[in-house]
């Protein structure tokens, strides 16, 4: 538990994502939601009058760029952590965010555990800063500059728990057999015989390894829709040729 609640501002113009952010935030202890804003001017008004520790910030905000808020904080020297929660994954945006000192970067859609890890990391760093001795020890500096991140459990074959080499090979074969350059989770289900949830787990793993590229948008019913493309065909073929996959 922290000494004082973490004061959080959410800046998001998509009502569905805003509701999800609020729901996730309500599941955390010692967190106070300061305000919810849907645009840059509204967020700046809140920042002028209220104390804020963390901002959950989208990039695309009604014709404005959320990174304007980060630049505003830099100009004023405000000690506020920023977690980007956005569909923006372009290299230039990522580089700019890093250059501006953004604390963490979550690409939509995201899972609660990843959201929780991002917020709790901000809490730990702020707590460490608040209790630093006059002369900081190396362990204190490590907590500040090398914050621990949750690690996904893996087995001897390097796959996360719940994934198997034969099923990964099936996914790889199904992708290579497709005619289209881009594809969806659903397009692999007939060839693999797997459920949508299972296919999605393997595609997420391949995306995290850089074998696939992933993009998403919200569909007509408000559910996130994913589109994938292969970035590394040799790596995909290697999953089929691995002895463990046979």
mmCIF file of C-alpha atoms in Angstrom:
data_model
loop_
_atom_site.group_PDB
_atom_site.id
_atom_site.type_symbol
_atom_site.label_atom_id
_atom_site.label_comp_id
_atom_site.label_asym_id
_atom_site.label_seq_id
_atom_site.Cartn_x
_atom_site.Cartn_y
_atom_site.Cartn_z
ATOM 1 C CA UNK A 1 0.000 0.000 0.000
ATOM 2 C CA UNK A 2 1.149 3.540 -0.732
ATOM 3 C CA UNK A 3 1.173 6.441 1.734
ATOM 4 C CA UNK A 4 -1.203 8.499 -0.415
ATOM 5 C CA UNK A 5 -3.465 7.622 -3.343
ATOM 6 C CA UNK A 6 -2.145 7.894 -6.866
ATOM 7 C CA UNK A 7 -3.994 10.722 -8.630
ATOM 8 C CA UNK A 8 -4.772 9.762 -12.213
ATOM 9 C CA UNK A 9 -6.093 11.748 -15.175
ATOM 10 C CA UNK A 10 -7.501 9.883 -18.192
ATOM 11 C CA UNK A 11 -7.366 11.594 -21.581
ATOM 12 C CA UNK A 12 -9.238 9.508 -24.161
ATOM 13 C CA UNK A 13 -11.804 10.420 -26.820
ATOM 14 C CA UNK A 14 -13.193 6.916 -27.450
ATOM 15 C CA UNK A 15 -16.069 6.299 -24.966
ATOM 16 C CA UNK A 16 -15.549 2.534 -24.991
ATOM 17 C CA UNK A 17 -11.827 2.760 -24.221
ATOM 18 C CA UNK A 18 -12.554 5.419 -21.603
ATOM 19 C CA UNK A 19 -14.973 3.050 -19.856
ATOM 20 C CA UNK A 20 -12.374 0.280 -19.971
ATOM 21 C CA UNK A 21 -9.685 2.549 -18.517
ATOM 22 C CA UNK A 22 -12.005 3.585 -15.679
ATOM 23 C CA UNK A 23 -13.019 -0.026 -15.029
ATOM 24 C CA UNK A 24 -9.401 -1.174 -14.876
ATOM 25 C CA UNK A 25 -8.440 1.755 -12.678
ATOM 26 C CA UNK A 26 -11.235 0.917 -10.233
ATOM 27 C CA UNK A 27 -9.712 -2.535 -9.785
ATOM 28 C CA UNK A 28 -6.495 -1.049 -8.383
ATOM 29 C CA UNK A 29 -5.937 -0.074 -4.769
ATOM 30 C CA UNK A 30 -5.101 3.450 -3.625
ATOM 31 C CA UNK A 31 -5.928 5.161 -6.913
ATOM 32 C CA UNK A 32 -8.007 8.327 -7.268
ATOM 33 C CA UNK A 33 -9.478 9.281 -10.639
ATOM 34 C CA UNK A 34 -9.042 13.050 -10.859
ATOM 35 C CA UNK A 35 -10.886 13.603 -14.129
ATOM 36 C CA UNK A 36 -11.806 12.162 -17.519
ATOM 37 C CA UNK A 37 -11.119 14.293 -20.593
ATOM 38 C CA UNK A 38 -11.783 13.714 -24.265
ATOM 39 C CA UNK A 39 -9.517 16.369 -25.740
ATOM 40 C CA UNK A 40 -6.302 18.325 -25.261
ATOM 41 C CA UNK A 41 -7.827 21.638 -24.061
ATOM 42 C CA UNK A 42 -9.899 19.866 -21.409
ATOM 43 C CA UNK A 43 -6.829 18.002 -20.147
ATOM 44 C CA UNK A 44 -4.790 21.202 -19.946
ATOM 45 C CA UNK A 45 -7.556 22.853 -17.900
ATOM 46 C CA UNK A 46 -7.474 19.970 -15.410
ATOM 47 C CA UNK A 47 -3.682 20.107 -15.175
ATOM 48 C CA UNK A 48 -3.801 23.825 -14.379
ATOM 49 C CA UNK A 49 -6.103 23.383 -11.388
ATOM 50 C CA UNK A 50 -5.631 19.842 -10.021
ATOM 51 C CA UNK A 51 -2.807 17.724 -8.646
ATOM 52 C CA UNK A 52 -2.084 14.803 -10.966
ATOM 53 C CA UNK A 53 0.504 12.042 -10.585
ATOM 54 C CA UNK A 54 -0.182 9.936 -13.684
ATOM 55 C CA UNK A 55 -1.858 10.603 -17.039
ATOM 56 C CA UNK A 56 -3.325 7.777 -19.119
ATOM 57 C CA UNK A 57 -3.044 9.435 -22.509
ATOM 58 C CA UNK A 58 -4.252 8.693 -26.014
ATOM 59 C CA UNK A 59 -2.352 10.115 -28.988
ATOM 60 C CA UNK A 60 -5.159 10.723 -31.496
ATOM 61 C CA UNK A 61 -7.500 13.223 -29.827
ATOM 62 C CA UNK A 62 -10.094 14.948 -32.020
ATOM 63 C CA UNK A 63 -7.677 16.439 -34.507
ATOM 64 C CA UNK A 64 -4.992 17.120 -31.886
ATOM 65 C CA UNK A 65 -2.001 15.067 -30.787
ATOM 66 C CA UNK A 66 -1.879 13.913 -27.183
ATOM 67 C CA UNK A 67 1.890 14.380 -27.133
ATOM 68 C CA UNK A 68 1.165 18.118 -26.989
ATOM 69 C CA UNK A 69 0.266 17.493 -23.348
ATOM 70 C CA UNK A 70 3.620 15.810 -22.707
ATOM 71 C CA UNK A 71 5.438 18.791 -24.231
ATOM 72 C CA UNK A 72 3.357 21.114 -22.048
ATOM 73 C CA UNK A 73 4.442 19.190 -18.948
ATOM 74 C CA UNK A 74 8.081 19.403 -20.014
ATOM 75 C CA UNK A 75 7.909 23.154 -20.515
ATOM 76 C CA UNK A 76 6.512 23.649 -17.023
ATOM 77 C CA UNK A 77 8.762 21.061 -15.402
ATOM 78 C CA UNK A 78 5.767 19.165 -13.977
ATOM 79 C CA UNK A 79 6.606 15.857 -12.287
ATOM 80 C CA UNK A 80 3.800 13.797 -13.852
ATOM 81 C CA UNK A 81 4.202 10.316 -15.295
ATOM 82 C CA UNK A 82 2.595 9.646 -18.660
ATOM 83 C CA UNK A 83 1.390 6.255 -19.850
ATOM 84 C CA UNK A 84 0.390 6.263 -23.494
ATOM 85 C CA UNK A 85 -2.627 4.047 -24.229
ATOM 86 C CA UNK A 86 -3.145 4.347 -27.940
ATOM 87 C CA UNK A 87 -3.579 2.713 -31.320
ATOM 88 C CA UNK A 88 -0.609 4.735 -32.572
ATOM 89 C CA UNK A 89 2.335 2.413 -33.096
ATOM 90 C CA UNK A 90 4.202 4.223 -35.874
ATOM 91 C CA UNK A 91 7.950 4.328 -35.376
ATOM 92 C CA UNK A 92 8.062 8.114 -35.336
ATOM 93 C CA UNK A 93 5.422 8.307 -32.601
ATOM 94 C CA UNK A 94 7.270 5.704 -30.531
ATOM 95 C CA UNK A 95 10.567 7.567 -30.901
ATOM 96 C CA UNK A 96 8.961 10.887 -30.022
ATOM 97 C CA UNK A 97 7.305 9.386 -26.944
ATOM 98 C CA UNK A 98 10.608 7.982 -25.763
ATOM 99 C CA UNK A 99 12.388 11.273 -26.394
ATOM 100 C CA UNK A 100 9.740 13.129 -24.385
ATOM 101 C CA UNK A 101 10.183 10.806 -21.410
ATOM 102 C CA UNK A 102 6.887 8.902 -21.582
ATOM 103 C CA UNK A 103 6.912 6.345 -18.740
ATOM 104 C CA UNK A 104 5.164 3.470 -20.552
ATOM 105 C CA UNK A 105 3.453 2.689 -23.854
ATOM 106 C CA UNK A 106 0.428 0.400 -24.240
ATOM 107 C CA UNK A 107 -0.984 -0.350 -27.674
ATOM 108 C CA UNK A 108 -4.731 -0.907 -27.864
ATOM 109 C CA UNK A 109 -6.205 -3.351 -27.154
ATOM 110 C CA UNK A 110 -4.452 -4.212 -23.912
ATOM 111 C CA UNK A 111 -4.998 -6.631 -21.040
ATOM 112 C CA UNK A 112 -5.631 -5.724 -17.422
ATOM 113 C CA UNK A 113 -2.360 -7.245 -16.168
ATOM 114 C CA UNK A 114 -0.333 -5.068 -18.557
ATOM 115 C CA UNK A 115 -2.363 -2.008 -17.553
ATOM 116 C CA UNK A 116 -1.863 -2.799 -13.870
ATOM 117 C CA UNK A 117 1.898 -3.302 -14.345
ATOM 118 C CA UNK A 118 2.213 0.113 -16.006
ATOM 119 C CA UNK A 119 0.341 1.963 -13.271
ATOM 120 C CA UNK A 120 2.070 0.098 -10.441
ATOM 121 C CA UNK A 121 5.484 0.835 -11.975
ATOM 122 C CA UNK A 122 4.669 4.543 -11.787
ATOM 123 C CA UNK A 123 3.602 4.112 -8.178
ATOM 124 C CA UNK A 124 6.850 2.317 -7.250
ATOM 125 C CA UNK A 125 9.051 4.928 -8.873
ATOM 126 C CA UNK A 126 7.204 7.791 -7.207
ATOM 127 C CA UNK A 127 7.392 6.049 -3.823
ATOM 128 C CA UNK A 128 11.130 5.493 -4.282
ATOM 129 C CA UNK A 129 11.671 9.161 -5.145
ATOM 130 C CA UNK A 130 9.631 10.270 -2.133
ATOM 131 C CA UNK A 131 11.789 8.246 0.264
ATOM 132 C CA UNK A 132 15.241 8.713 -1.244
ATOM 133 C CA UNK A 133 17.974 9.343 1.319
ATOM 134 C CA UNK A 134 20.254 12.333 0.878
ATOM 135 C CA UNK A 135 22.807 9.998 -0.705
ATOM 136 C CA UNK A 136 21.035 7.402 -2.860
ATOM 137 C CA UNK A 137 22.292 3.822 -2.797
ATOM 138 C CA UNK A 138 22.669 1.785 -5.961
ATOM 139 C CA UNK A 139 19.595 -0.319 -5.098
ATOM 140 C CA UNK A 140 17.551 2.898 -4.934
ATOM 141 C CA UNK A 141 18.852 4.002 -8.302
ATOM 142 C CA UNK A 142 18.122 0.575 -9.775
ATOM 143 C CA UNK A 143 14.497 0.854 -8.684
ATOM 144 C CA UNK A 144 14.297 4.212 -10.449
ATOM 145 C CA UNK A 145 16.166 3.548 -13.659
ATOM 146 C CA UNK A 146 15.709 -0.204 -14.051
ATOM 147 C CA UNK A 147 12.143 -0.789 -12.835
ATOM 148 C CA UNK A 148 11.184 -4.441 -12.702
ATOM 149 C CA UNK A 149 8.739 -5.620 -15.357
ATOM 150 C CA UNK A 150 6.580 -8.695 -15.134
ATOM 151 C CA UNK A 151 8.119 -11.596 -17.009
ATOM 152 C CA UNK A 152 6.030 -14.140 -18.843
ATOM 153 C CA UNK A 153 6.643 -17.705 -17.729
ATOM 154 C CA UNK A 154 8.307 -19.804 -20.427
ATOM 155 C CA UNK A 155 9.243 -23.456 -20.758
ATOM 156 C CA UNK A 156 12.427 -25.046 -22.027
ATOM 157 C CA UNK A 157 11.318 -24.631 -25.648
ATOM 158 C CA UNK A 158 11.014 -20.880 -25.159
ATOM 159 C CA UNK A 159 7.240 -20.832 -25.579
ATOM 160 C CA UNK A 160 4.991 -19.154 -23.007
ATOM 161 C CA UNK A 161 2.894 -21.398 -20.816
ATOM 162 C CA UNK A 162 -0.164 -22.653 -22.675
ATOM 163 C CA UNK A 163 1.433 -22.680 -26.144
ATOM 164 C CA UNK A 164 2.857 -25.771 -27.866
ATOM 165 C CA UNK A 165 5.319 -26.180 -30.722
ATOM 166 C CA UNK A 166 3.005 -28.409 -32.848
ATOM 167 C CA UNK A 167 0.153 -25.888 -32.631
ATOM 168 C CA UNK A 168 2.529 -23.022 -33.410
ATOM 169 C CA UNK A 169 3.659 -24.951 -36.496
ATOM 170 C CA UNK A 170 0.007 -25.314 -37.536
ATOM 171 C CA UNK A 171 -0.472 -21.564 -37.244
ATOM 172 C CA UNK A 172 2.698 -20.905 -39.259
ATOM 173 C CA UNK A 173 1.603 -23.303 -42.007
ATOM 174 C CA UNK A 174 -1.833 -21.717 -42.185
ATOM 175 C CA UNK A 175 -0.337 -18.235 -42.503
ATOM 176 C CA UNK A 176 2.083 -19.259 -45.258
ATOM 177 C CA UNK A 177 -0.748 -20.929 -47.175
ATOM 178 C CA UNK A 178 -2.800 -17.721 -47.328
ATOM 179 C CA UNK A 179 -3.016 -15.823 -50.600
ATOM 180 C CA UNK A 180 -3.594 -12.405 -49.060
ATOM 181 C CA UNK A 181 -0.803 -10.263 -47.640
ATOM 182 C CA UNK A 182 -2.900 -9.375 -44.608
ATOM 183 C CA UNK A 183 -5.143 -11.680 -42.611
ATOM 184 C CA UNK A 184 -7.299 -11.926 -39.508
ATOM 185 C CA UNK A 185 -7.638 -14.335 -36.608
ATOM 186 C CA UNK A 186 -10.796 -15.761 -38.155
ATOM 187 C CA UNK A 187 -9.103 -16.527 -41.469
ATOM 188 C CA UNK A 188 -6.808 -19.060 -39.745
ATOM 189 C CA UNK A 189 -9.484 -20.912 -37.808
ATOM 190 C CA UNK A 190 -10.658 -23.302 -40.601
ATOM 191 C CA UNK A 191 -7.135 -24.469 -41.474
ATOM 192 C CA UNK A 192 -6.028 -24.978 -37.865
ATOM 193 C CA UNK A 193 -9.233 -26.203 -36.265
ATOM 194 C CA UNK A 194 -8.488 -23.956 -33.289
ATOM 195 C CA UNK A 195 -10.814 -21.578 -31.488
ATOM 196 C CA UNK A 196 -10.600 -17.837 -32.000
ATOM 197 C CA UNK A 197 -9.098 -17.385 -28.524
ATOM 198 C CA UNK A 198 -6.401 -20.027 -29.153
ATOM 199 C CA UNK A 199 -5.433 -18.615 -32.547
ATOM 200 C CA UNK A 200 -5.242 -15.151 -31.043
ATOM 201 C CA UNK A 201 -2.766 -16.356 -28.371
ATOM 202 C CA UNK A 202 -0.383 -17.698 -31.012
ATOM 203 C CA UNK A 203 -0.690 -14.592 -33.170
ATOM 204 C CA UNK A 204 0.040 -12.422 -30.142
ATOM 205 C CA UNK A 205 3.168 -14.505 -29.435
ATOM 206 C CA UNK A 206 4.371 -14.156 -33.031
ATOM 207 C CA UNK A 207 3.697 -10.423 -32.913
ATOM 208 C CA UNK A 208 5.710 -10.012 -29.706
ATOM 209 C CA UNK A 209 8.609 -11.871 -31.364
ATOM 210 C CA UNK A 210 8.505 -9.519 -34.349
ATOM 211 C CA UNK A 211 7.489 -12.239 -36.824
ATOM 212 C CA UNK A 212 4.101 -10.631 -37.461
ATOM 213 C CA UNK A 213 2.903 -7.063 -37.593
ATOM 214 C CA UNK A 214 -0.422 -6.246 -35.948
ATOM 215 C CA UNK A 215 -2.879 -3.403 -36.447
ATOM 216 C CA UNK A 216 -6.331 -2.949 -35.058
ATOM 217 C CA UNK A 217 -9.447 -0.834 -35.215
ATOM 218 C CA UNK A 218 -12.824 -0.867 -33.556
ATOM 219 C CA UNK A 219 -15.497 -2.635 -35.579
ATOM 220 C CA UNK A 220 -19.081 -1.538 -36.067
ATOM 221 C CA UNK A 221 -20.203 -3.189 -32.838
ATOM 222 C CA UNK A 222 -17.368 -1.590 -30.867
ATOM 223 C CA UNK A 223 -15.204 -4.708 -30.577
ATOM 224 C CA UNK A 224 -11.537 -4.479 -31.522
ATOM 225 C CA UNK A 225 -10.715 -6.057 -34.877
ATOM 226 C CA UNK A 226 -7.171 -7.239 -35.614
ATOM 227 C CA UNK A 227 -5.317 -7.454 -38.914
ATOM 228 C CA UNK A 228 -1.928 -9.137 -39.255
ATOM 229 C CA UNK A 229 0.842 -9.327 -41.843
ATOM 230 C CA UNK A 230 3.980 -11.440 -41.960
ATOM 231 C CA UNK A 231 7.221 -9.538 -41.385
ATOM 232 C CA UNK A 232 9.648 -12.481 -41.324
ATOM 233 C CA UNK A 233 8.818 -15.421 -43.637
ATOM 234 C CA UNK A 234 12.032 -17.399 -42.851
ATOM 235 C CA UNK A 235 11.279 -17.212 -39.119
ATOM 236 C CA UNK A 236 7.750 -18.416 -39.766
ATOM 237 C CA UNK A 237 9.066 -21.368 -41.780
ATOM 238 C CA UNK A 238 11.523 -22.187 -38.996
ATOM 239 C CA UNK A 239 8.628 -22.891 -36.634
ATOM 240 C CA UNK A 240 7.441 -25.602 -39.036
ATOM 241 C CA UNK A 241 10.892 -27.208 -39.351
ATOM 242 C CA UNK A 242 11.607 -27.308 -35.596
ATOM 243 C CA UNK A 243 11.887 -30.930 -34.332
ATOM 244 C CA UNK A 244 9.602 -30.159 -31.391
ATOM 245 C CA UNK A 245 6.817 -29.241 -33.813
ATOM 246 C CA UNK A 246 6.625 -32.761 -35.246
#
